[in-house]
Amino acid sequence: SQQGEEDPQALSIQEGENATMNCSYKTSINNLQWYRQNSGRGLVHLILIRSNEREKHSGRLRVTLDTSKKSSSLLITASRAADTASYFCATDAAAGGGADGLTFGKGTHLIIQP
Amino acid sequence: DTGVSQNPRHKITKRGQNVTFRCDPISEHNRLYWYRQTLGQGPEFLTYFQNEAQLEKSRLLSDRFSAERPKGSFSTLEIQRTEQGDSAMYLCASKTGGRTGELFFGEGSRLTVL
């Protein structure tokens, strides 16, 4: 089963615009991570936000976490064609809260139109 | 290249045959994970090792699946009597330290069962 649910499932925007993806989850977490996957390739870690953090930045990425709503968002600013990929949120469950491995959502497929 | 290495990258087999995938993690990483990913879905946790010990297995890992990490270094995932439903990307990931934190993924092994 998959804990996280990303929204939207697909997103197409023009180069230079900002892209926002949302993730909802069900159980208590230690942290939440975002990964990127280019077609047919492995996943690449983007950013990790701990349960006691509310916002984190890394380059053009901004992640927020609202543990009361069990939700997170990933913002990519000034998008580029090379940002075209699938983006997954993954939750690291608190002790006793689930499998000892990250639980991934179904992903948001982002297309950046040049 | 000191990343996670998976072989073979692609495997096409006939239903009923056995297949084996190999994963070489980053050398200092003590934890090794196997995930399965079907088209349009996020990775689903299968099993993980801490050093040579297999500490958790998902209910997705039927009796036809077996994973080993004999010397705490590389790992193998064997699927016996393959079925068409086994067609998927099998992803290996590794990390160092405790249960939380970033996973480093390989490029995956894509299995097609005819």
PDB file of C-alpha atoms in Angstrom:
ATOM      1  CA  SER A   1       0.000   0.000   0.000  1.00  0.00           C
ATOM      2  CA  GLN A   2       1.132   3.562  -0.552  1.00  0.00           C
ATOM      3  CA  GLN A   3       0.823   6.108   2.177  1.00  0.00           C
ATOM      4  CA  GLY A   4       1.442   9.295   0.264  1.00  0.00           C
ATOM      5  CA  GLU A   5      -0.859  10.688  -2.359  1.00  0.00           C
ATOM      6  CA  GLU A   6       0.455  13.394  -4.651  1.00  0.00           C
ATOM      7  CA  ASP A   7      -1.723  15.983  -6.260  1.00  0.00           C
ATOM      8  CA  PRO A   8      -1.998  16.665  -9.129  1.00  0.00           C
ATOM      9  CA  GLN A   9      -1.174  13.396 -10.897  1.00  0.00           C
ATOM     10  CA  ALA A  10       0.098  15.373 -13.880  1.00  0.00           C
ATOM     11  CA  LEU A  11       1.093  18.988 -14.357  1.00  0.00           C
ATOM     12  CA  SER A  12       2.119  20.812 -17.530  1.00  0.00           C
ATOM     13  CA  ILE A  13       3.452  24.372 -17.346  1.00  0.00           C
ATOM     14  CA  GLN A  14       5.520  26.782 -19.404  1.00  0.00           C
ATOM     15  CA  GLU A  15       9.238  27.170 -18.824  1.00  0.00           C
ATOM     16  CA  GLY A  16       9.909  29.892 -16.301  1.00  0.00           C
ATOM     17  CA  GLU A  17       6.666  29.359 -14.373  1.00  0.00           C
ATOM     18  CA  ASN A  18       6.533  27.919 -10.865  1.00  0.00           C
ATOM     19  CA  ALA A  19       5.343  24.356 -10.260  1.00  0.00           C
ATOM     20  CA  THR A  20       3.609  23.285  -7.065  1.00  0.00           C
ATOM     21  CA  MET A  21       2.939  19.694  -6.071  1.00  0.00           C
ATOM     22  CA  ASN A  22       1.140  18.504  -2.979  1.00  0.00           C
ATOM     23  CA  CYS A  23       1.401  15.347  -0.916  1.00  0.00           C
ATOM     24  CA  SER A  24      -0.915  13.970   1.742  1.00  0.00           C
ATOM     25  CA  TYR A  25      -0.115  11.083   4.056  1.00  0.00           C
ATOM     26  CA  LYS A  26      -1.820   9.052   6.761  1.00  0.00           C
ATOM     27  CA  THR A  27       0.419   8.081   9.678  1.00  0.00           C
ATOM     28  CA  SER A  28       2.806   9.897  12.014  1.00  0.00           C
ATOM     29  CA  ILE A  29       6.193  10.485  10.453  1.00  0.00           C
ATOM     30  CA  ASN A  30       9.802  11.125  11.417  1.00  0.00           C
ATOM     31  CA  ASN A  31      10.443  12.962   8.188  1.00  0.00           C
ATOM     32  CA  LEU A  32       9.147  13.443   4.676  1.00  0.00           C
ATOM     33  CA  GLN A  33      11.335  13.344   1.595  1.00  0.00           C
ATOM     34  CA  TRP A  34      10.891  14.339  -2.034  1.00  0.00           C
ATOM     35  CA  TYR A  35      12.478  12.398  -4.877  1.00  0.00           C
ATOM     36  CA  ARG A  36      12.706  12.964  -8.592  1.00  0.00           C
ATOM     37  CA  GLN A  37      12.674  10.280 -11.290  1.00  0.00           C
ATOM     38  CA  ASN A  38      13.452  10.784 -14.934  1.00  0.00           C
ATOM     39  CA  SER A  39      11.730   8.351 -17.291  1.00  0.00           C
ATOM     40  CA  GLY A  40      13.171   4.840 -16.994  1.00  0.00           C
ATOM     41  CA  ARG A  41      15.761   5.864 -14.425  1.00  0.00           C
ATOM     42  CA  GLY A  42      16.269   5.507 -10.686  1.00  0.00           C
ATOM     43  CA  LEU A  43      15.101   7.995  -8.076  1.00  0.00           C
ATOM     44  CA  VAL A  44      17.205  10.918  -6.958  1.00  0.00           C
ATOM     45  CA  HIS A  45      16.793  12.477  -3.524  1.00  0.00           C
ATOM     46  CA  LEU A  46      15.868  16.166  -3.582  1.00  0.00           C
ATOM     47  CA  ILE A  47      15.144  17.287  -0.057  1.00  0.00           C
ATOM     48  CA  LEU A  48      14.256  15.973   3.410  1.00  0.00           C
ATOM     49  CA  ILE A  49      12.106  17.832   5.931  1.00  0.00           C
ATOM     50  CA  ARG A  50      11.853  16.625   9.511  1.00  0.00           C
ATOM     51  CA  SER A  51       8.591  16.420  11.411  1.00  0.00           C
ATOM     52  CA  ASN A  52       9.552  19.383  13.612  1.00  0.00           C
ATOM     53  CA  GLU A  53      10.314  21.622  10.619  1.00  0.00           C
ATOM     54  CA  ARG A  54       7.716  23.661   8.734  1.00  0.00           C
ATOM     55  CA  GLU A  55       9.659  24.886   5.714  1.00  0.00           C
ATOM     56  CA  LYS A  56      12.918  24.114   3.971  1.00  0.00           C
ATOM     57  CA  HIS A  57      14.709  25.520   0.952  1.00  0.00           C
ATOM     58  CA  SER A  58      17.276  24.057  -1.423  1.00  0.00           C
ATOM     59  CA  GLY A  59      18.178  26.077  -4.494  1.00  0.00           C
ATOM     60  CA  ARG A  60      14.974  26.497  -6.540  1.00  0.00           C
ATOM     61  CA  LEU A  61      13.098  24.057  -4.292  1.00  0.00           C
ATOM     62  CA  ARG A  62      10.872  25.008  -1.386  1.00  0.00           C
ATOM     63  CA  VAL A  63       9.189  22.357   0.739  1.00  0.00           C
ATOM     64  CA  THR A  64       6.570  22.919   3.408  1.00  0.00           C
ATOM     65  CA  LEU A  65       5.229  20.458   5.947  1.00  0.00           C
ATOM     66  CA  ASP A  66       2.002  20.679   7.942  1.00  0.00           C
ATOM     67  CA  THR A  67       1.885  17.739  10.334  1.00  0.00           C
ATOM     68  CA  SER A  68      -1.529  18.775  11.667  1.00  0.00           C
ATOM     69  CA  LYS A  69      -2.972  18.325   8.187  1.00  0.00           C
ATOM     70  CA  LYS A  70      -0.577  15.497   7.276  1.00  0.00           C
ATOM     71  CA  SER A  71       0.410  17.281   4.107  1.00  0.00           C
ATOM     72  CA  SER A  72       3.449  18.665   2.327  1.00  0.00           C
ATOM     73  CA  SER A  73       4.068  20.751  -0.749  1.00  0.00           C
ATOM     74  CA  LEU A  74       7.001  21.021  -3.150  1.00  0.00           C
ATOM     75  CA  LEU A  75       7.485  24.269  -5.048  1.00  0.00           C
ATOM     76  CA  ILE A  76       9.908  24.471  -7.961  1.00  0.00           C
ATOM     77  CA  THR A  77      10.535  28.067  -8.936  1.00  0.00           C
ATOM     78  CA  ALA A  78      11.587  29.349 -12.368  1.00  0.00           C
ATOM     79  CA  SER A  79      11.055  25.938 -13.965  1.00  0.00           C
ATOM     80  CA  ARG A  80      13.327  24.655 -16.711  1.00  0.00           C
ATOM     81  CA  ALA A  81      12.777  22.042 -19.424  1.00  0.00           C
ATOM     82  CA  ALA A  82      15.242  19.806 -17.559  1.00  0.00           C
ATOM     83  CA  ASP A  83      12.839  19.721 -14.582  1.00  0.00           C
ATOM     84  CA  THR A  84      10.527  17.479 -16.613  1.00  0.00           C
ATOM     85  CA  ALA A  85      10.268  14.314 -14.502  1.00  0.00           C
ATOM     86  CA  SER A  86       8.089  12.485 -11.999  1.00  0.00           C
ATOM     87  CA  TYR A  87       8.219  13.736  -8.432  1.00  0.00           C
ATOM     88  CA  PHE A  88       7.451  11.504  -5.452  1.00  0.00           C
ATOM     89  CA  CYS A  89       6.947  12.246  -1.810  1.00  0.00           C
ATOM     90  CA  ALA A  90       8.087   9.560   0.605  1.00  0.00           C
ATOM     91  CA  THR A  91       7.341   9.261   4.283  1.00  0.00           C
ATOM     92  CA  ASP A  92       9.561   7.774   6.942  1.00  0.00           C
ATOM     93  CA  ALA A  93       7.106   6.475   9.510  1.00  0.00           C
ATOM     94  CA  ALA A  94       7.570   7.119  13.187  1.00  0.00           C
ATOM     95  CA  ALA A  95       8.586   4.052  15.214  1.00  0.00           C
ATOM     96  CA  GLY A  96       5.828   1.489  15.113  1.00  0.00           C
ATOM     97  CA  GLY A  97       4.011   3.461  12.453  1.00  0.00           C
ATOM     98  CA  GLY A  98       4.793   1.303   9.464  1.00  0.00           C
ATOM     99  CA  ALA A  99       7.378  -0.640   7.461  1.00  0.00           C
ATOM    100  CA  ASP A 100      10.999   0.204   8.088  1.00  0.00           C
ATOM    101  CA  GLY A 101      11.439   1.677   4.663  1.00  0.00           C
ATOM    102  CA  LEU A 102      10.220   4.783   2.955  1.00  0.00           C
ATOM    103  CA  THR A 103       6.613   4.696   1.753  1.00  0.00           C
ATOM    104  CA  PHE A 104       6.166   6.448  -1.568  1.00  0.00           C
ATOM    105  CA  GLY A 105       3.184   8.115  -3.161  1.00  0.00           C
ATOM    106  CA  LYS A 106       2.109   7.608  -6.761  1.00  0.00           C
ATOM    107  CA  GLY A 107       3.903  10.700  -7.949  1.00  0.00           C
ATOM    108  CA  THR A 108       3.243  13.853  -9.934  1.00  0.00           C
ATOM    109  CA  HIS A 109       4.362  13.807 -13.546  1.00  0.00           C
ATOM    110  CA  LEU A 110       5.659  17.291 -14.361  1.00  0.00           C
ATOM    111  CA  ILE A 111       6.098  18.467 -17.940  1.00  0.00           C
ATOM    112  CA  ILE A 112       7.829  21.766 -18.624  1.00  0.00           C
ATOM    113  CA  GLN A 113       6.952  23.160 -22.040  1.00  0.00           C
ATOM    114  CA  PRO A 114       9.861  25.095 -23.626  1.00  0.00           C
TER     115      PRO A 114
ATOM    116  CA  ASP B   1      31.360   5.360 -10.379  1.00  0.00           C
ATOM    117  CA  THR B   2      30.681   4.790  -6.688  1.00  0.00           C
ATOM    118  CA  GLY B   3      26.888   4.844  -6.880  1.00  0.00           C
ATOM    119  CA  VAL B   4      24.446   1.960  -6.478  1.00  0.00           C
ATOM    120  CA  SER B   5      24.809  -0.513  -9.340  1.00  0.00           C
ATOM    121  CA  GLN B   6      22.113  -2.897 -10.548  1.00  0.00           C
ATOM    122  CA  ASN B   7      22.369  -5.738 -13.055  1.00  0.00           C
ATOM    123  CA  PRO B   8      20.955  -6.589 -15.434  1.00  0.00           C
ATOM    124  CA  ARG B   9      19.252  -3.354 -16.427  1.00  0.00           C
ATOM    125  CA  HIS B  10      16.710  -5.200 -18.544  1.00  0.00           C
ATOM    126  CA  LYS B  11      15.506  -8.787 -18.445  1.00  0.00           C
ATOM    127  CA  ILE B  12      12.912 -10.406 -20.686  1.00  0.00           C
ATOM    128  CA  THR B  13      11.826 -13.875 -19.675  1.00  0.00           C
ATOM    129  CA  LYS B  14       9.082 -16.361 -20.311  1.00  0.00           C
ATOM    130  CA  ARG B  15       6.474 -17.119 -17.694  1.00  0.00           C
ATOM    131  CA  GLY B  16       7.622 -19.865 -15.353  1.00  0.00           C
ATOM    132  CA  GLN B  17      11.332 -19.099 -15.616  1.00  0.00           C
ATOM    133  CA  ASN B  18      13.494 -17.978 -12.699  1.00  0.00           C
ATOM    134  CA  VAL B  19      15.304 -14.645 -12.734  1.00  0.00           C
ATOM    135  CA  THR B  20      17.911 -13.110 -10.455  1.00  0.00           C
ATOM    136  CA  PHE B  21      18.840  -9.465 -10.021  1.00  0.00           C
ATOM    137  CA  ARG B  22      21.991  -8.180  -8.388  1.00  0.00           C
ATOM    138  CA  CYS B  23      22.553  -4.955  -6.484  1.00  0.00           C
ATOM    139  CA  ASP B  24      25.909  -3.528  -5.468  1.00  0.00           C
ATOM    140  CA  PRO B  25      25.303  -0.749  -2.924  1.00  0.00           C
ATOM    141  CA  ILE B  26      27.580   2.144  -2.076  1.00  0.00           C
ATOM    142  CA  SER B  27      30.431   0.440  -0.246  1.00  0.00           C
ATOM    143  CA  GLU B  28      30.097   2.004   3.203  1.00  0.00           C
ATOM    144  CA  HIS B  29      26.288   1.700   3.304  1.00  0.00           C
ATOM    145  CA  ASN B  30      25.053  -0.830   5.842  1.00  0.00           C
ATOM    146  CA  ARG B  31      21.363  -0.729   4.865  1.00  0.00           C
ATOM    147  CA  LEU B  32      20.095  -2.084   1.560  1.00  0.00           C
ATOM    148  CA  TYR B  33      16.500  -1.918   0.317  1.00  0.00           C
ATOM    149  CA  TRP B  34      14.564  -3.510  -2.535  1.00  0.00           C
ATOM    150  CA  TYR B  35      11.530  -1.784  -4.035  1.00  0.00           C
ATOM    151  CA  ARG B  36       9.226  -2.686  -6.906  1.00  0.00           C
ATOM    152  CA  GLN B  37       7.715  -0.080  -9.216  1.00  0.00           C
ATOM    153  CA  THR B  38       5.015  -0.663 -11.802  1.00  0.00           C
ATOM    154  CA  LEU B  39       4.118   1.771 -14.558  1.00  0.00           C
ATOM    155  CA  GLY B  40       2.545   4.962 -13.283  1.00  0.00           C
ATOM    156  CA  GLN B  41       3.015   4.025  -9.626  1.00  0.00           C
ATOM    157  CA  GLY B  42       5.493   4.906  -6.927  1.00  0.00           C
ATOM    158  CA  PRO B  43       8.034   2.402  -5.602  1.00  0.00           C
ATOM    159  CA  GLU B  44       6.634  -0.190  -3.197  1.00  0.00           C
ATOM    160  CA  PHE B  45       8.802  -1.525  -0.386  1.00  0.00           C
ATOM    161  CA  LEU B  46       9.736  -5.220  -0.652  1.00  0.00           C
ATOM    162  CA  THR B  47      12.462  -5.909   1.887  1.00  0.00           C
ATOM    163  CA  TYR B  48      15.555  -4.511   3.537  1.00  0.00           C
ATOM    164  CA  PHE B  49      18.847  -5.655   5.032  1.00  0.00           C
ATOM    165  CA  GLN B  50      21.002  -4.229   7.752  1.00  0.00           C
ATOM    166  CA  ASN B  51      24.409  -5.644   6.948  1.00  0.00           C
ATOM    167  CA  GLU B  52      23.715  -9.327   6.142  1.00  0.00           C
ATOM    168  CA  ALA B  53      20.528  -9.601   8.203  1.00  0.00           C
ATOM    169  CA  GLN B  54      17.172  -9.394   6.421  1.00  0.00           C
ATOM    170  CA  LEU B  55      15.146  -7.419   8.953  1.00  0.00           C
ATOM    171  CA  GLU B  56      11.804  -6.872   7.279  1.00  0.00           C
ATOM    172  CA  LYS B  57       9.794  -8.263   4.403  1.00  0.00           C
ATOM    173  CA  SER B  58       6.655  -6.782   2.904  1.00  0.00           C
ATOM    174  CA  ARG B  59       3.568  -8.902   2.373  1.00  0.00           C
ATOM    175  CA  LEU B  60       4.180  -8.132  -1.305  1.00  0.00           C
ATOM    176  CA  LEU B  61       7.155 -10.492  -1.145  1.00  0.00           C
ATOM    177  CA  SER B  62       5.492 -13.818  -1.923  1.00  0.00           C
ATOM    178  CA  ASP B  63       7.129 -17.215  -1.406  1.00  0.00           C
ATOM    179  CA  ARG B  64       8.411 -17.054  -4.970  1.00  0.00           C
ATOM    180  CA  PHE B  65      10.642 -14.115  -4.050  1.00  0.00           C
ATOM    181  CA  SER B  66      13.851 -14.488  -2.092  1.00  0.00           C
ATOM    182  CA  ALA B  67      16.518 -11.941  -1.287  1.00  0.00           C
ATOM    183  CA  GLU B  68      19.966 -12.421   0.144  1.00  0.00           C
ATOM    184  CA  ARG B  69      22.901 -10.300   1.201  1.00  0.00           C
ATOM    185  CA  PRO B  70      25.397 -12.986   2.132  1.00  0.00           C
ATOM    186  CA  LYS B  71      28.401 -10.928   3.195  1.00  0.00           C
ATOM    187  CA  GLY B  72      26.692  -7.674   3.934  1.00  0.00           C
ATOM    188  CA  SER B  73      27.850  -6.205   0.637  1.00  0.00           C
ATOM    189  CA  PHE B  74      26.000  -7.012  -2.616  1.00  0.00           C
ATOM    190  CA  SER B  75      22.463  -8.380  -2.626  1.00  0.00           C
ATOM    191  CA  THR B  76      20.481 -10.630  -4.938  1.00  0.00           C
ATOM    192  CA  LEU B  77      16.742 -10.767  -5.520  1.00  0.00           C
ATOM    193  CA  GLU B  78      15.491 -13.998  -7.079  1.00  0.00           C
ATOM    194  CA  ILE B  79      12.025 -14.537  -8.478  1.00  0.00           C
ATOM    195  CA  GLN B  80      11.064 -18.153  -9.073  1.00  0.00           C
ATOM    196  CA  ARG B  81       8.366 -19.327 -11.501  1.00  0.00           C
ATOM    197  CA  THR B  82       7.814 -15.833 -12.840  1.00  0.00           C
ATOM    198  CA  GLU B  83       4.305 -14.625 -13.621  1.00  0.00           C
ATOM    199  CA  GLN B  84       3.194 -11.819 -15.934  1.00  0.00           C
ATOM    200  CA  GLY B  85       2.232  -9.813 -12.868  1.00  0.00           C
ATOM    201  CA  ASP B  86       5.884  -9.759 -11.827  1.00  0.00           C
ATOM    202  CA  SER B  87       6.671  -7.422 -14.729  1.00  0.00           C
ATOM    203  CA  ALA B  88       7.980  -4.261 -13.111  1.00  0.00           C
ATOM    204  CA  MET B  89      11.060  -2.195 -12.360  1.00  0.00           C
ATOM    205  CA  TYR B  90      12.985  -3.591  -9.397  1.00  0.00           C
ATOM    206  CA  LEU B  91      14.857  -0.839  -7.602  1.00  0.00           C
ATOM    207  CA  CYS B  92      17.661  -1.214  -5.107  1.00  0.00           C
ATOM    208  CA  ALA B  93      18.637   1.527  -2.689  1.00  0.00           C
ATOM    209  CA  SER B  94      21.178   1.860   0.068  1.00  0.00           C
ATOM    210  CA  LYS B  95      21.978   4.161   2.958  1.00  0.00           C
ATOM    211  CA  THR B  96      24.320   4.484   5.853  1.00  0.00           C
ATOM    212  CA  GLY B  97      23.548   4.954   9.500  1.00  0.00           C
ATOM    213  CA  GLY B  98      20.166   4.461  11.126  1.00  0.00           C
ATOM    214  CA  ARG B  99      16.680   3.951   9.746  1.00  0.00           C
ATOM    215  CA  THR B 100      15.985   7.571   8.841  1.00  0.00           C
ATOM    216  CA  GLY B 101      17.521   9.641   6.097  1.00  0.00           C
ATOM    217  CA  GLU B 102      18.152   9.788   2.391  1.00  0.00           C
ATOM    218  CA  LEU B 103      18.136   6.697   0.180  1.00  0.00           C
ATOM    219  CA  PHE B 104      20.517   6.346  -2.743  1.00  0.00           C
ATOM    220  CA  PHE B 105      18.881   4.469  -5.605  1.00  0.00           C
ATOM    221  CA  GLY B 106      20.306   2.444  -8.452  1.00  0.00           C
ATOM    222  CA  GLU B 107      18.990   2.749 -11.993  1.00  0.00           C
ATOM    223  CA  GLY B 108      16.778  -0.294 -11.561  1.00  0.00           C
ATOM    224  CA  SER B 109      16.313  -3.644 -13.281  1.00  0.00           C
ATOM    225  CA  ARG B 110      13.319  -3.788 -15.585  1.00  0.00           C
ATOM    226  CA  LEU B 111      11.669  -7.199 -15.811  1.00  0.00           C
ATOM    227  CA  THR B 112       9.298  -8.169 -18.596  1.00  0.00           C
ATOM    228  CA  VAL B 113       7.565 -11.533 -18.276  1.00  0.00           C
ATOM    229  CA  LEU B 114       6.033 -12.795 -21.525  1.00  0.00           C
TER     230      LEU B 114
END
